[in-house]
CSV table of N, CA, C and O in Angstrom, one decimal:
chain,number,residue,atom,x,y,z
A,5,ASP,N,50.7,-111.5,19.0
A,5,ASP,CA,52.1,-111.7,18.6
A,5,ASP,C,52.9,-112.0,19.9
A,5,ASP,O,52.8,-111.3,20.8
A,6,GLN,N,53.6,-113.1,19.8
A,6,GLN,CA,54.4,-113.6,20.9
A,6,GLN,C,55.9,-113.2,20.8
A,6,GLN,O,56.7,-113.8,21.6
A,7,GLN,N,56.3,-112.3,19.9
A,7,GLN,CA,57.7,-112.1,19.8
A,7,GLN,C,58.1,-111.1,20.8
A,7,GLN,O,57.4,-110.2,21.3
A,8,LEU,N,59.4,-111.3,21.3
A,8,LEU,CA,60.0,-110.4,22.3
A,8,LEU,C,61.0,-109.5,21.6
A,8,LEU,O,61.8,-110.0,20.8
A,9,ALA,N,60.9,-108.2,21.9
A,9,ALA,CA,61.9,-107.3,21.4
A,9,ALA,C,63.1,-107.3,22.4
A,9,ALA,O,62.8,-107.5,23.6
A,10,PRO,N,64.3,-106.9,22.0
A,10,PRO,CA,65.3,-106.8,23.0
A,10,PRO,C,65.0,-105.8,24.1
A,10,PRO,O,64.5,-104.7,23.8
A,11,ALA,N,65.2,-106.1,25.3
A,11,ALA,CA,64.8,-105.3,26.4
A,11,ALA,C,65.9,-104.2,26.7
A,11,ALA,O,65.6,-103.3,27.4
A,12,GLY,N,67.1,-104.4,26.3
A,12,GLY,CA,68.1,-103.5,26.6
A,12,GLY,C,68.5,-103.7,28.1
A,12,GLY,O,68.2,-104.7,28.7
A,13,THR,N,69.1,-102.7,28.7
A,13,THR,CA,69.5,-102.9,30.1
A,13,THR,C,68.3,-102.5,30.9
A,13,THR,O,67.8,-101.4,30.9
A,14,ALA,N,67.9,-103.4,31.8
A,14,ALA,CA,66.7,-103.1,32.6
A,14,ALA,C,67.1,-102.5,33.9
A,14,ALA,O,67.4,-103.1,34.9
A,15,THR,N,67.3,-101.2,33.9
A,15,THR,CA,67.6,-100.4,35.0
A,15,THR,C,66.7,-99.2,35.1
A,15,THR,O,66.0,-98.8,34.1
A,16,GLY,N,66.7,-98.5,36.2
A,16,GLY,CA,65.9,-97.3,36.3
A,16,GLY,C,64.5,-97.6,36.8
A,16,GLY,O,64.1,-98.7,37.2
A,17,PRO,N,63.7,-96.5,36.9
A,17,PRO,CA,62.4,-96.6,37.5
A,17,PRO,C,61.4,-97.6,36.9
A,17,PRO,O,60.6,-98.2,37.5
A,18,GLY,N,61.5,-97.8,35.6
A,18,GLY,CA,60.6,-98.8,34.9
A,18,GLY,C,61.1,-100.1,34.7
A,18,GLY,O,60.5,-101.0,34.0
A,19,ALA,N,62.3,-100.4,35.2
A,19,ALA,CA,62.9,-101.7,35.0
A,19,ALA,C,62.0,-102.9,35.5
A,19,ALA,O,61.9,-103.9,34.8
A,20,ALA,N,61.5,-102.8,36.6
A,20,ALA,CA,60.6,-103.9,37.1
A,20,ALA,C,59.4,-104.1,36.2
A,20,ALA,O,59.1,-105.3,36.0
A,21,ASP,N,58.8,-103.1,35.7
A,21,ASP,CA,57.7,-103.2,34.8
A,21,ASP,C,58.1,-103.9,33.5
A,21,ASP,O,57.4,-104.7,33.0
A,22,THR,N,59.2,-103.5,33.0
A,22,THR,CA,59.7,-104.1,31.8
A,22,THR,C,60.0,-105.5,31.9
A,22,THR,O,59.5,-106.4,31.1
A,23,MET,N,60.7,-105.9,33.0
A,23,MET,CA,61.0,-107.3,33.2
A,23,MET,C,59.7,-108.1,33.5
A,23,MET,O,59.6,-109.3,33.0
A,24,ASP,N,58.8,-107.5,34.2
A,24,ASP,CA,57.5,-108.2,34.5
A,24,ASP,C,56.7,-108.5,33.2
A,24,ASP,O,56.1,-109.5,33.0
A,25,GLY,N,56.7,-107.5,32.3
A,25,GLY,CA,56.1,-107.6,31.0
A,25,GLY,C,56.7,-108.7,30.1
A,25,GLY,O,56.0,-109.5,29.5
A,26,ILE,N,58.0,-108.8,30.1
A,26,ILE,CA,58.7,-109.8,29.4
A,26,ILE,C,58.4,-111.2,30.0
A,26,ILE,O,58.1,-112.1,29.3
A,27,ARG,N,58.4,-111.3,31.3
A,27,ARG,CA,58.2,-112.5,32.0
A,27,ARG,C,56.8,-113.0,31.7
A,27,ARG,O,56.5,-114.2,31.4
A,28,THR,N,55.8,-112.1,31.6
A,28,THR,CA,54.4,-112.4,31.3
A,28,THR,C,54.3,-113.0,29.9
A,28,THR,O,53.6,-114.0,29.6
A,29,GLN,N,55.0,-112.3,28.9
A,29,GLN,CA,55.0,-112.8,27.5
A,29,GLN,C,55.6,-114.2,27.4
A,29,GLN,O,55.1,-115.0,26.7
A,30,VAL,N,56.7,-114.4,28.1
A,30,VAL,CA,57.4,-115.7,28.0
A,30,VAL,C,56.5,-116.8,28.6
A,30,VAL,O,56.3,-117.9,28.0
A,31,LEU,N,56.0,-116.5,29.8
A,31,LEU,CA,55.1,-117.5,30.4
A,31,LEU,C,53.9,-117.8,29.6
A,31,LEU,O,53.5,-119.0,29.5
A,32,SER,N,53.3,-116.8,28.9
A,32,SER,CA,52.2,-117.1,28.0
A,32,SER,C,52.6,-118.0,26.8
A,32,SER,O,51.9,-118.9,26.5
A,33,ALA,N,53.8,-117.7,26.3
A,33,ALA,CA,54.3,-118.6,25.2
A,33,ALA,C,54.5,-120.0,25.7
A,33,ALA,O,54.2,-121.0,24.9
A,34,ILE,N,55.1,-120.2,26.9
A,34,ILE,CA,55.3,-121.5,27.4
A,34,ILE,C,54.0,-122.2,27.6
A,34,ILE,O,53.8,-123.4,27.3
A,35,GLU,N,53.0,-121.5,28.2
A,35,GLU,CA,51.7,-122.2,28.6
A,35,GLU,C,50.9,-122.4,27.3
A,35,GLU,O,50.2,-123.5,27.2
A,36,ASN,N,50.9,-121.5,26.4
A,36,ASN,CA,50.0,-121.6,25.2
A,36,ASN,C,50.7,-122.1,23.9
A,36,ASN,O,50.0,-122.4,22.9
A,37,GLY,N,52.0,-122.2,24.0
A,37,GLY,CA,52.7,-122.6,22.8
A,37,GLY,C,52.9,-121.4,21.9
A,37,GLY,O,52.3,-120.4,22.1
A,38,PHE,N,53.7,-121.6,20.9
A,38,PHE,CA,53.9,-120.6,19.9
A,38,PHE,C,53.9,-121.2,18.5
A,38,PHE,O,54.7,-122.1,18.3
A,39,ASP,N,53.0,-120.8,17.7
A,39,ASP,CA,52.9,-121.4,16.3
A,39,ASP,C,52.8,-120.2,15.4
A,39,ASP,O,52.3,-119.1,15.7
A,40,ASP,N,53.1,-120.5,14.1
A,40,ASP,CA,53.0,-119.4,13.1
A,40,ASP,C,52.6,-120.1,11.8
A,40,ASP,O,53.2,-121.2,11.5
A,41,PRO,N,51.6,-119.6,11.1
A,41,PRO,CA,51.2,-120.3,9.9
A,41,PRO,C,52.4,-120.5,8.9
A,41,PRO,O,52.4,-121.4,8.1
A,42,THR,N,53.3,-119.6,8.9
A,42,THR,CA,54.5,-119.7,8.0
A,42,THR,C,55.4,-120.8,8.4
A,42,THR,O,56.1,-121.4,7.6
A,43,TYR,N,55.6,-120.9,9.8
A,43,TYR,CA,56.5,-121.9,10.3
A,43,TYR,C,55.8,-122.7,11.4
A,43,TYR,O,56.0,-122.5,12.6
A,44,PRO,N,54.9,-123.6,11.0
A,44,PRO,CA,54.1,-124.4,12.0
A,44,PRO,C,54.9,-125.3,12.9
A,44,PRO,O,56.0,-125.7,12.5
A,45,GLY,N,54.4,-125.6,14.0
A,45,GLY,CA,55.0,-126.5,15.0
A,45,GLY,C,56.3,-126.0,15.7
A,45,GLY,O,57.1,-126.8,16.1
A,46,ARG,N,56.4,-124.7,15.8
A,46,ARG,CA,57.6,-124.2,16.4
A,46,ARG,C,57.7,-124.5,17.9
A,46,ARG,O,58.8,-124.8,18.4
A,47,MET,N,56.7,-124.4,18.7
A,47,MET,CA,56.8,-124.7,20.1
A,47,MET,C,55.4,-125.1,20.6
A,47,MET,O,54.5,-124.3,20.7
A,48,PRO,N,55.3,-126.4,21.0
A,48,PRO,CA,54.0,-126.8,21.5
A,48,PRO,C,53.7,-126.3,22.9
A,48,PRO,O,54.7,-125.9,23.6
A,49,ALA,N,52.5,-126.2,23.3
A,49,ALA,CA,52.1,-125.7,24.6
A,49,ALA,C,52.5,-126.7,25.7
A,49,ALA,O,52.5,-127.9,25.5
A,50,GLY,N,52.8,-126.2,26.9
A,50,GLY,CA,53.0,-127.0,28.1
A,50,GLY,C,54.2,-127.8,28.1
A,50,GLY,O,54.2,-128.9,28.8
A,51,ILE,N,55.3,-127.4,27.4
A,51,ILE,CA,56.5,-128.2,27.5
A,51,ILE,C,57.0,-128.3,29.0
A,51,ILE,O,57.5,-129.3,29.4
A,52,VAL,N,56.9,-127.2,29.7
A,52,VAL,CA,57.2,-127.2,31.1
A,52,VAL,C,56.0,-126.5,31.8
A,52,VAL,O,55.3,-125.7,31.2
A,53,VAL,N,55.8,-126.8,33.0
A,53,VAL,CA,54.6,-126.2,33.7
A,53,VAL,C,55.0,-125.8,35.2
A,53,VAL,O,56.1,-126.3,35.7
A,54,GLY,N,54.2,-125.1,35.8
A,54,GLY,CA,54.4,-124.8,37.2
A,54,GLY,C,55.6,-124.0,37.5
A,54,GLY,O,56.0,-123.1,36.8
A,55,PRO,N,56.3,-124.3,38.6
A,55,PRO,CA,57.4,-123.5,39.1
A,55,PRO,C,58.6,-123.5,38.0
A,55,PRO,O,59.3,-122.5,37.9
A,56,GLU,N,58.7,-124.6,37.3
A,56,GLU,CA,59.8,-124.6,36.2
A,56,GLU,C,59.5,-123.6,35.1
A,56,GLU,O,60.4,-122.9,34.7
A,57,ALA,N,58.2,-123.5,34.7
A,57,ALA,CA,57.8,-122.5,33.7
A,57,ALA,C,58.1,-121.1,34.3
A,57,ALA,O,58.6,-120.2,33.5
A,58,GLU,N,57.7,-120.9,35.5
A,58,GLU,CA,58.0,-119.5,36.1
A,58,GLU,C,59.5,-119.2,36.2
A,58,GLU,O,59.9,-118.1,35.9
A,59,SER,N,60.3,-120.2,36.5
A,59,SER,CA,61.7,-120.0,36.6
A,59,SER,C,62.3,-119.6,35.2
A,59,SER,O,63.2,-118.8,35.1
A,60,ILE,N,61.9,-120.3,34.2
A,60,ILE,CA,62.3,-120.1,32.8
A,60,ILE,C,61.9,-118.7,32.4
A,60,ILE,O,62.7,-117.9,31.8
A,61,ALA,N,60.7,-118.3,32.6
A,61,ALA,CA,60.2,-117.0,32.3
A,61,ALA,C,61.0,-115.9,33.0
A,61,ALA,O,61.3,-114.9,32.4
A,62,LYS,N,61.3,-116.1,34.3
A,62,LYS,CA,62.0,-115.1,35.0
A,62,LYS,C,63.4,-115.0,34.5
A,62,LYS,O,64.0,-113.9,34.3
A,63,PHE,N,64.1,-116.1,34.2
A,63,PHE,CA,65.4,-116.1,33.6
A,63,PHE,C,65.5,-115.3,32.3
A,63,PHE,O,66.3,-114.5,32.1
A,64,VAL,N,64.5,-115.6,31.4
A,64,VAL,CA,64.5,-114.9,30.1
A,64,VAL,C,64.3,-113.4,30.3
A,64,VAL,O,64.9,-112.6,29.6
A,65,ALA,N,63.4,-113.1,31.2
A,65,ALA,CA,63.1,-111.6,31.4
A,65,ALA,C,64.4,-110.9,32.0
A,65,ALA,O,64.7,-109.8,31.6
A,66,GLN,N,65.1,-111.6,32.8
A,66,GLN,CA,66.4,-111.0,33.3
A,66,GLN,C,67.5,-110.9,32.3
A,66,GLN,O,68.4,-110.1,32.5
A,67,THR,N,67.5,-111.8,31.3
A,67,THR,CA,68.6,-111.8,30.4
A,67,THR,C,68.3,-111.3,29.0
A,67,THR,O,69.2,-111.1,28.2
A,68,ALA,N,67.0,-111.1,28.7
A,68,ALA,CA,66.6,-110.6,27.4
A,68,ALA,C,67.3,-109.3,27.0
A,68,ALA,O,67.4,-108.4,27.8
A,69,GLY,N,67.9,-109.3,25.8
A,69,GLY,CA,68.5,-108.0,25.3
A,69,GLY,C,69.9,-107.9,25.7
A,69,GLY,O,70.6,-106.9,25.3
A,70,ARG,N,70.5,-108.8,26.4
A,70,ARG,CA,71.9,-108.7,26.8
A,70,ARG,C,72.9,-109.1,25.7
A,70,ARG,O,74.1,-108.9,25.8
A,71,GLY,N,72.4,-109.7,24.6
A,71,GLY,CA,73.2,-110.0,23.5
A,71,GLY,C,73.8,-111.3,23.6
A,71,GLY,O,74.6,-112.0,23.4
């Protein structure tokens, strides 16, 4: 499952682990794509790669759950 739950405010002792986990999920979705039998073709793999993919994953991890 590649869905992300809202992260809430990433503060406190586990904040880095939470953001790293989200970053890892997003990077996996970027690299592998995201498809669903109910809604096929949602996101093909490899739209962005390398440092751009890392930057996007980091941005999403930092802003996830902020509304």
